[in-house]
PDB file of C-alpha atoms in Angstrom:
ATOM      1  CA  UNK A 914      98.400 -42.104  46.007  1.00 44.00           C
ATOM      2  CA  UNK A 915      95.324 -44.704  45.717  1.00 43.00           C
ATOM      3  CA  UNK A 916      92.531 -42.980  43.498  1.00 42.00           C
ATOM      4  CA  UNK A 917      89.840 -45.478  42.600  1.00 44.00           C
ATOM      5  CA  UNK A 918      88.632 -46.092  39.143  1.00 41.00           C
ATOM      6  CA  UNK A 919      85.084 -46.478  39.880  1.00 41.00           C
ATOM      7  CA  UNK A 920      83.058 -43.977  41.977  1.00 41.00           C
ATOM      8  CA  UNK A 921      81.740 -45.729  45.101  1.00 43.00           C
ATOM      9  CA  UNK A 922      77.878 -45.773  44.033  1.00 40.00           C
ATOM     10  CA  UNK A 923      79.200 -47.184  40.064  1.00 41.00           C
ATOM     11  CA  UNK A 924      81.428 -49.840  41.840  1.00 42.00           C
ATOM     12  CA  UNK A 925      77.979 -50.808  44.323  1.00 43.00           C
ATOM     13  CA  UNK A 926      75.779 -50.948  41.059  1.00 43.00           C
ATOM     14  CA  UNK A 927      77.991 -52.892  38.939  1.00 43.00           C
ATOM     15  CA  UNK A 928      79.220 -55.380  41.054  1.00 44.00           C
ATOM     16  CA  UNK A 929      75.613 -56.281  42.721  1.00 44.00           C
ATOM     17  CA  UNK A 930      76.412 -55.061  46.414  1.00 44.00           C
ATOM     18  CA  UNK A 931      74.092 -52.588  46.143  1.00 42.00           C
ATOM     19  CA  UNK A 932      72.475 -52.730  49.730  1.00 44.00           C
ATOM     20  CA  UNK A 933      76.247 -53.141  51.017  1.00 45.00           C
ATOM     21  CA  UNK A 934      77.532 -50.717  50.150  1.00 53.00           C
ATOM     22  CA  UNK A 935      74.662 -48.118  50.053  1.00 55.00           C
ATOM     23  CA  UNK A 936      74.700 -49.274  53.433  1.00 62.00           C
ATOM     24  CA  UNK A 937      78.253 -48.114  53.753  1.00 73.00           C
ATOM     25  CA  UNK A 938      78.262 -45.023  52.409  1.00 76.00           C
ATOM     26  CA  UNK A 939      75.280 -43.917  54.245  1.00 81.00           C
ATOM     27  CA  UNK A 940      77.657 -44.764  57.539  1.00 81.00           C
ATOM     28  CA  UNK A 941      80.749 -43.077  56.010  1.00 80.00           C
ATOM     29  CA  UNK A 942      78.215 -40.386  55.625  1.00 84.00           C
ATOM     30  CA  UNK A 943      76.872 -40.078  58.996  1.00 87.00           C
ATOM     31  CA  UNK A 944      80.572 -40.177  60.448  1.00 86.00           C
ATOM     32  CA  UNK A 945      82.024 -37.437  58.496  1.00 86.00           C
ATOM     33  CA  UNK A 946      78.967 -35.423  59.467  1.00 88.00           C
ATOM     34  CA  UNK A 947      79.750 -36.049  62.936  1.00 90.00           C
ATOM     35  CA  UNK A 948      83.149 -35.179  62.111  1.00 90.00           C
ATOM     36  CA  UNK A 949      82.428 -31.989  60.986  1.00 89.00           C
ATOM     37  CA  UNK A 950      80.435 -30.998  63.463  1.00 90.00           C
ATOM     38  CA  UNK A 951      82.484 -31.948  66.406  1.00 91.00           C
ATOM     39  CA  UNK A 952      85.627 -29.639  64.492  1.00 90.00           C
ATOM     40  CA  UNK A 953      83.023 -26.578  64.598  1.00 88.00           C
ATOM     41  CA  UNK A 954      81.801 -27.327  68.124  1.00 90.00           C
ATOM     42  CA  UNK A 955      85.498 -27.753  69.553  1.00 90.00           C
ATOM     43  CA  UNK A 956      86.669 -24.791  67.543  1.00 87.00           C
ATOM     44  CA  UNK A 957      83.811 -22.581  68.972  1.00 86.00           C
ATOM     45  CA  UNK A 958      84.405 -23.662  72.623  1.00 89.00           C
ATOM     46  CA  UNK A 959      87.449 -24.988  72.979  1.00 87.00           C
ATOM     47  CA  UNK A 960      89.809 -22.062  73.947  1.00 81.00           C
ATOM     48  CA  UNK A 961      93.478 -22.786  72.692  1.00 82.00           C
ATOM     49  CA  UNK A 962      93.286 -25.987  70.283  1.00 84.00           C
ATOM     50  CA  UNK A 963      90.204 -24.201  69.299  1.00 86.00           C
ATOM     51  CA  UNK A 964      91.797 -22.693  66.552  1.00 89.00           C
ATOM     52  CA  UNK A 965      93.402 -25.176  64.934  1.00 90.00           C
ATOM     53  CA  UNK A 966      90.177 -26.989  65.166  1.00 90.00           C
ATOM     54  CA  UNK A 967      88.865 -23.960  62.632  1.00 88.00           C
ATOM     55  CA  UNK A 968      91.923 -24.102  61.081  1.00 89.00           C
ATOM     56  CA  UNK A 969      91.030 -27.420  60.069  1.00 90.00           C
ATOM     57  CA  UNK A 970      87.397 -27.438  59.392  1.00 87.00           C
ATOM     58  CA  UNK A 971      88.125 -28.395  55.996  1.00 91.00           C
ATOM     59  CA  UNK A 972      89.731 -31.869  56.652  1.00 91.00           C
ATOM     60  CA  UNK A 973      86.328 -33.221  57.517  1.00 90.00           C
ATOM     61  CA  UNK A 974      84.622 -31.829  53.985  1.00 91.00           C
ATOM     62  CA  UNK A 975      88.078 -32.861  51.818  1.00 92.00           C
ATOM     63  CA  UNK A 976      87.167 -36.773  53.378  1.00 89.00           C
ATOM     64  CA  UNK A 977      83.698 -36.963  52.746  1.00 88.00           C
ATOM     65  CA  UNK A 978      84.541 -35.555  48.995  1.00 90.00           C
ATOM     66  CA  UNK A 979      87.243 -37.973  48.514  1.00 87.00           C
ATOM     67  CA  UNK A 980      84.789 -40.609  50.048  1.00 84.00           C
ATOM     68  CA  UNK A 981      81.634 -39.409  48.563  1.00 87.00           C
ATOM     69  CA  UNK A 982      82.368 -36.842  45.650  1.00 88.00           C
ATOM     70  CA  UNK A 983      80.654 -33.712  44.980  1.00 90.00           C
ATOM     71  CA  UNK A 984      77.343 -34.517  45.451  1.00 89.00           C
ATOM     72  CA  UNK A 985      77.531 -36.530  48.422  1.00 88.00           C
ATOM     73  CA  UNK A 986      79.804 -33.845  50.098  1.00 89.00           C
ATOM     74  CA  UNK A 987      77.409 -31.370  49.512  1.00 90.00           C
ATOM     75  CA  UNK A 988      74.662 -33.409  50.836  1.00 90.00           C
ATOM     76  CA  UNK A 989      77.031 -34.003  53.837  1.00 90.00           C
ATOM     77  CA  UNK A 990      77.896 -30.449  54.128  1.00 89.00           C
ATOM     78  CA  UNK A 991      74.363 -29.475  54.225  1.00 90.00           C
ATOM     79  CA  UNK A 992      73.507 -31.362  56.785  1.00 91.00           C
ATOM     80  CA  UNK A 993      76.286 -30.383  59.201  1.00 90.00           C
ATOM     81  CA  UNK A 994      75.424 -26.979  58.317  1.00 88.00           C
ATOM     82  CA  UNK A 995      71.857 -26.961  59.708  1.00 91.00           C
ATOM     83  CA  UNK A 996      73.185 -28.835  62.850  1.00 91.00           C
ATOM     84  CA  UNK A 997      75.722 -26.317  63.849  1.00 89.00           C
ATOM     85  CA  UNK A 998      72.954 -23.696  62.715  1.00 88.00           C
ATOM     86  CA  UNK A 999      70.702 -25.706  65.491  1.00 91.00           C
ATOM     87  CA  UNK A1000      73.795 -26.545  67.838  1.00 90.00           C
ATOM     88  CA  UNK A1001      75.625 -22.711  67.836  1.00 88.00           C
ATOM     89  CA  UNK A1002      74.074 -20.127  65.406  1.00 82.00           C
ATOM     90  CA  UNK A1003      73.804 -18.047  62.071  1.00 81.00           C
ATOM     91  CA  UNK A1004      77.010 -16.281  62.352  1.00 78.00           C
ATOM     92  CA  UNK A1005      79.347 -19.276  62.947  1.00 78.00           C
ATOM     93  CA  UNK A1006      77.650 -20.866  61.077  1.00 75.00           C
ATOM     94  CA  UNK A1007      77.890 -18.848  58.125  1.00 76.00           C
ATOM     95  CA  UNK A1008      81.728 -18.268  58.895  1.00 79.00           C
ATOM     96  CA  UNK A1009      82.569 -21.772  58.323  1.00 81.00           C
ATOM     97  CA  UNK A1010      80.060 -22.382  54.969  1.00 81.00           C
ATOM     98  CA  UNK A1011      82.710 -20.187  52.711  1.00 81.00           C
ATOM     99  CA  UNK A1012      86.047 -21.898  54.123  1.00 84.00           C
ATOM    100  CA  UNK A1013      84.131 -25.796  53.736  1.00 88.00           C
ATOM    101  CA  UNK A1014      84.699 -25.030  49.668  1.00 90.00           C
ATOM    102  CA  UNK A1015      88.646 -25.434  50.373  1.00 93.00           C
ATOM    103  CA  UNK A1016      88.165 -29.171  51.717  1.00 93.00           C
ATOM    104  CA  UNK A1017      85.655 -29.752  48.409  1.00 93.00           C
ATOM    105  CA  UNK A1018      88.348 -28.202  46.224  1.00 94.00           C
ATOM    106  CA  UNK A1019      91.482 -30.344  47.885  1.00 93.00           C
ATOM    107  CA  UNK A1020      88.923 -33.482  47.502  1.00 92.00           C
ATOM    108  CA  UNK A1021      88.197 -32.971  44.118  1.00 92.00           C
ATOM    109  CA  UNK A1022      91.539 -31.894  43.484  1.00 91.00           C
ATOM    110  CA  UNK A1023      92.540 -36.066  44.184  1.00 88.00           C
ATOM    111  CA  UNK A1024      90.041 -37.835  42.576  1.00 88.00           C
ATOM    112  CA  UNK A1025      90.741 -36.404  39.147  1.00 89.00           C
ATOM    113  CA  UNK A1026      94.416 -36.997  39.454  1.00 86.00           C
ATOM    114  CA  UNK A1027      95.579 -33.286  39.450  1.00 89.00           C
ATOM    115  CA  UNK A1028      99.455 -32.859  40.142  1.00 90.00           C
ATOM    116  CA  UNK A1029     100.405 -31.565  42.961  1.00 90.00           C
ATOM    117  CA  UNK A1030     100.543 -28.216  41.736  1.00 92.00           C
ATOM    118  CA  UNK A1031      97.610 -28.107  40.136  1.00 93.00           C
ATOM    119  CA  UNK A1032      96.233 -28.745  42.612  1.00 92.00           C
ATOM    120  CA  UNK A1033      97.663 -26.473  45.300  1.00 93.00           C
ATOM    121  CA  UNK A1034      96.815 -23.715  43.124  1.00 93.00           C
ATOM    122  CA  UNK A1035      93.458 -24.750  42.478  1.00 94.00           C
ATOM    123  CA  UNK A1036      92.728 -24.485  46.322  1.00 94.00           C
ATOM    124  CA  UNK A1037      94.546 -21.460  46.524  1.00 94.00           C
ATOM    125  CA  UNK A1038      92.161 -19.733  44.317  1.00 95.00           C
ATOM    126  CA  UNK A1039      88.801 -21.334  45.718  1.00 93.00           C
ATOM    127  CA  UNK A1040      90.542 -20.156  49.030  1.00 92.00           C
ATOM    128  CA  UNK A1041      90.827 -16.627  47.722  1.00 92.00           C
ATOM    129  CA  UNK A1042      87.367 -16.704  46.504  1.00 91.00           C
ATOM    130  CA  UNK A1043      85.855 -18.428  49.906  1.00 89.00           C
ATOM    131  CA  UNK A1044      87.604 -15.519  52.078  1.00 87.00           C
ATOM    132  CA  UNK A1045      86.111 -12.668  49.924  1.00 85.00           C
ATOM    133  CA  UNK A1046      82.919 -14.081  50.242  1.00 85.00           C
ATOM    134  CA  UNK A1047      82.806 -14.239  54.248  1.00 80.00           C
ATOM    135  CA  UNK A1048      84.141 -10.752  54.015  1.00 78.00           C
ATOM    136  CA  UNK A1049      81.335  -9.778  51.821  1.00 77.00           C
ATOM    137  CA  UNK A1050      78.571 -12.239  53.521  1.00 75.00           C
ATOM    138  CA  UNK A1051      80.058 -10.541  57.374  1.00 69.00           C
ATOM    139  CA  UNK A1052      79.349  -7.151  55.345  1.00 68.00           C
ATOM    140  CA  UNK A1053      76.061  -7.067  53.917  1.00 66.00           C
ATOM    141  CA  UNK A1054      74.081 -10.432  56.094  1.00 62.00           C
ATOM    142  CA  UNK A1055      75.735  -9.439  59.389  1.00 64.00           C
ATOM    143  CA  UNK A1056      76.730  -6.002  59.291  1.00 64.00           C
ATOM    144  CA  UNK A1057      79.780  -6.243  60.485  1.00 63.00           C
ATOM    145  CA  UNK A1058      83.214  -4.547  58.570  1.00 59.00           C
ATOM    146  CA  UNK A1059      85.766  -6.329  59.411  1.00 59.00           C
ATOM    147  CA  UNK A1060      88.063  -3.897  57.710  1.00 55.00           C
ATOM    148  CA  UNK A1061      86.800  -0.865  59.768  1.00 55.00           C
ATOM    149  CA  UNK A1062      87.423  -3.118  63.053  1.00 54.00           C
ATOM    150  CA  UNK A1063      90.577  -3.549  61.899  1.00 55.00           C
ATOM    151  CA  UNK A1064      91.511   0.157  60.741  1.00 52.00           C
ATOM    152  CA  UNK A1065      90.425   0.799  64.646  1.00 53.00           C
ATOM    153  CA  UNK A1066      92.683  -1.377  66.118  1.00 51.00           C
ATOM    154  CA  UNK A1067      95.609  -0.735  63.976  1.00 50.00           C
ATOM    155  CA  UNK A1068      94.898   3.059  65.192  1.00 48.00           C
ATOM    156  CA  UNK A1069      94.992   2.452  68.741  1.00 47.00           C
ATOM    157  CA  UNK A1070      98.387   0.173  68.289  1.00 44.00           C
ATOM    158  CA  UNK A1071      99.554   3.421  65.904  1.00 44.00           C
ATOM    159  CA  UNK A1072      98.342   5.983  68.823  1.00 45.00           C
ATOM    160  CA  UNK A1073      96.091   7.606  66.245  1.00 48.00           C
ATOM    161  CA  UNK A1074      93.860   7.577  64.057  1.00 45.00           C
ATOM    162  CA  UNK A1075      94.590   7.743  59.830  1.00 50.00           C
ATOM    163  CA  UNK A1076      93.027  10.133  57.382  1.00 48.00           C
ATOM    164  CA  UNK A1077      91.093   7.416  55.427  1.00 47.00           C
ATOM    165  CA  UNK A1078      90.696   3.955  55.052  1.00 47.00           C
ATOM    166  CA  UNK A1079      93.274   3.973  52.316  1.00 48.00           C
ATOM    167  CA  UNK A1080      96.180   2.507  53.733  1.00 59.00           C
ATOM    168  CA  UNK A1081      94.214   0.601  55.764  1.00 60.00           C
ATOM    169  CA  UNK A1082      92.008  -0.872  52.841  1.00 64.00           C
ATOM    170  CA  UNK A1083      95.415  -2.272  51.276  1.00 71.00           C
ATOM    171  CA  UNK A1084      96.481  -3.510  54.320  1.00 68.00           C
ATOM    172  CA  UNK A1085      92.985  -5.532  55.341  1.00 70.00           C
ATOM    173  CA  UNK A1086      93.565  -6.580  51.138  1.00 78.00           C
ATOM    174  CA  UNK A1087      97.327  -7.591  51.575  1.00 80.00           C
ATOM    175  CA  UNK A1088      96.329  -9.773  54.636  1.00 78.00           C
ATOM    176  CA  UNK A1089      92.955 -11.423  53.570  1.00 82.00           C
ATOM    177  CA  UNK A1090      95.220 -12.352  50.562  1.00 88.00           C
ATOM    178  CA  UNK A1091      98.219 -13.803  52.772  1.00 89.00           C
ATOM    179  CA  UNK A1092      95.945 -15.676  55.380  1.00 89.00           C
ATOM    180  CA  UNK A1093      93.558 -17.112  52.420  1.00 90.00           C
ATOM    181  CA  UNK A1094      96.713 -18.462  50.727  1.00 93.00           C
ATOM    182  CA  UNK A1095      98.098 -19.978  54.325  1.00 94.00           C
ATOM    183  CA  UNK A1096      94.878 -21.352  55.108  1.00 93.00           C
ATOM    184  CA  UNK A1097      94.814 -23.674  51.445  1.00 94.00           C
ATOM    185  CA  UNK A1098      98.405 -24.381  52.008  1.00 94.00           C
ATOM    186  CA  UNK A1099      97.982 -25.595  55.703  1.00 95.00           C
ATOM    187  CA  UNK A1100      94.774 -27.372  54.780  1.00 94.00           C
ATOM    188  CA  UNK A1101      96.177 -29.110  51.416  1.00 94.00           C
ATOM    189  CA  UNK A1102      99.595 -30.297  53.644  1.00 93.00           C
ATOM    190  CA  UNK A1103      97.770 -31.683  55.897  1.00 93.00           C
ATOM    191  CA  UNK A1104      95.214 -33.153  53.550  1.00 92.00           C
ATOM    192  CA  UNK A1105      98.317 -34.732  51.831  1.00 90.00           C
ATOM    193  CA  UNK A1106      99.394 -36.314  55.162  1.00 91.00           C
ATOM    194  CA  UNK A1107      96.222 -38.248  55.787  1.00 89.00           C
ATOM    195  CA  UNK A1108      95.883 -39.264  52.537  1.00 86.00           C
ATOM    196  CA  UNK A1109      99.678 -40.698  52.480  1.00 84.00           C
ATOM    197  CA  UNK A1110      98.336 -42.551  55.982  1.00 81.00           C
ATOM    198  CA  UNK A1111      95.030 -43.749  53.822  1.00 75.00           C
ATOM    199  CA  UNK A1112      97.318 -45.088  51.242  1.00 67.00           C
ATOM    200  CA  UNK A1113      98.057 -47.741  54.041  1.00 42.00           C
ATOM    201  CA  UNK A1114      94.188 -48.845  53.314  1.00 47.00           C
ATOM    202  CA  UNK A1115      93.316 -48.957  50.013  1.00 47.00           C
ATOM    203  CA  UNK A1116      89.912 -50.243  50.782  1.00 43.00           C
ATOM    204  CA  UNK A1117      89.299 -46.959  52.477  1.00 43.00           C
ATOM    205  CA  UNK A1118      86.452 -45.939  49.259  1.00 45.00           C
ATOM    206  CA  UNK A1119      85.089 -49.364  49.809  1.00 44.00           C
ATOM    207  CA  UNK A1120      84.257 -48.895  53.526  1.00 41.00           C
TER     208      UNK A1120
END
């Protein structure tokens, strides 16, 4: 795995390209914006391969923080956050803010050299943390329960209705759980794979 010694900006200052590569990052920049955006526009409209295009949303963001770092990916993520605001709306577009923190995590993750388990479980945990916080924004922003919805509909597959919300409360808990830990292993496999590819062009942080 290539991880550069020199941030992008440090490498521009100290070797006298500055206008170069500022140049190039601000281009890097405005493609994984575009990137982003297009993932969130095909996974809102696209029916089928939407979902993997959600799925996925945090490819984009794990790029521009490998490309970038922190600050530029949140500078990044910003941006494409006020354009799919513009493009599609509030609620999408607070839906994908939360999950965006698992492509910063798997970025940072690589350019300080964590293992590979380190790093898995750090994105497991920023995963964990991302979900409960689009359950909680979906809550008390939107006013939507997404555990109620789902106590209803595991009533009408049951043929009717529980007590309480008991079993249903550890059930909503056991599953945000298991699909917040899929989602950072998907995302941090397939961040692996592109990175392997990138390996192939080591120049890729001097673009």
């Amino acid at each position: 795995m290539y991880f550069p010694e020199k941030l992008p900006i440090q490498s521009s200052i100290n070797e006298g390209g500055v206008v170069i590569k500022a140049h190039s990052n601000i281009a890097a920049a405005g493609m994984l914006i575009a990137l982003s955006v297009g993932f969130a526009l095909a996974g809102k409209f696209l029916p089928v391969a939407g979902i993997v295009f959600i799925i996925l949303w945090p490819l984009p963001i794990f790029l521009t923080t490998w490309r970038l770092g922190l600050a530029g990916a949140l500078y990044c993520l910003l941006v494409a956050e006020i354009m799919i605001f513009i493009l599609i709306g509030p609620t999408y577009n607070a839906f994908l803010s939360m999950p965006s923190l698992v492509g910063i995590a798997i970025g940072l993750s690589m350019r300080c050299g964590y293992t590979k388990l380190r790093a898995l479980s750090f994105t497991v945990m920023v995963s964990l943390v991302a979900f409960a916080a689009n359950y909680f924004t979906a809550l008390w922003v939107f006013n939507i329960d997404v555990m109620i919805k789902m106590d209803k509909a595991t009533a009408v597959i049951a043929g009717k209705l529980p007590d309480s919300l008991g079993n249903a409360a550890t059930i909503f808990i056991v599953g945000l759980t298991g699909i917040a830990v899929l989602f950072a292993v998907v995302n941090y496999g397939v961040a692996m794979l592109v990175a392997r590819r990138l390996q192939l062009r080591k120049n890729f942080m001097e673009l």
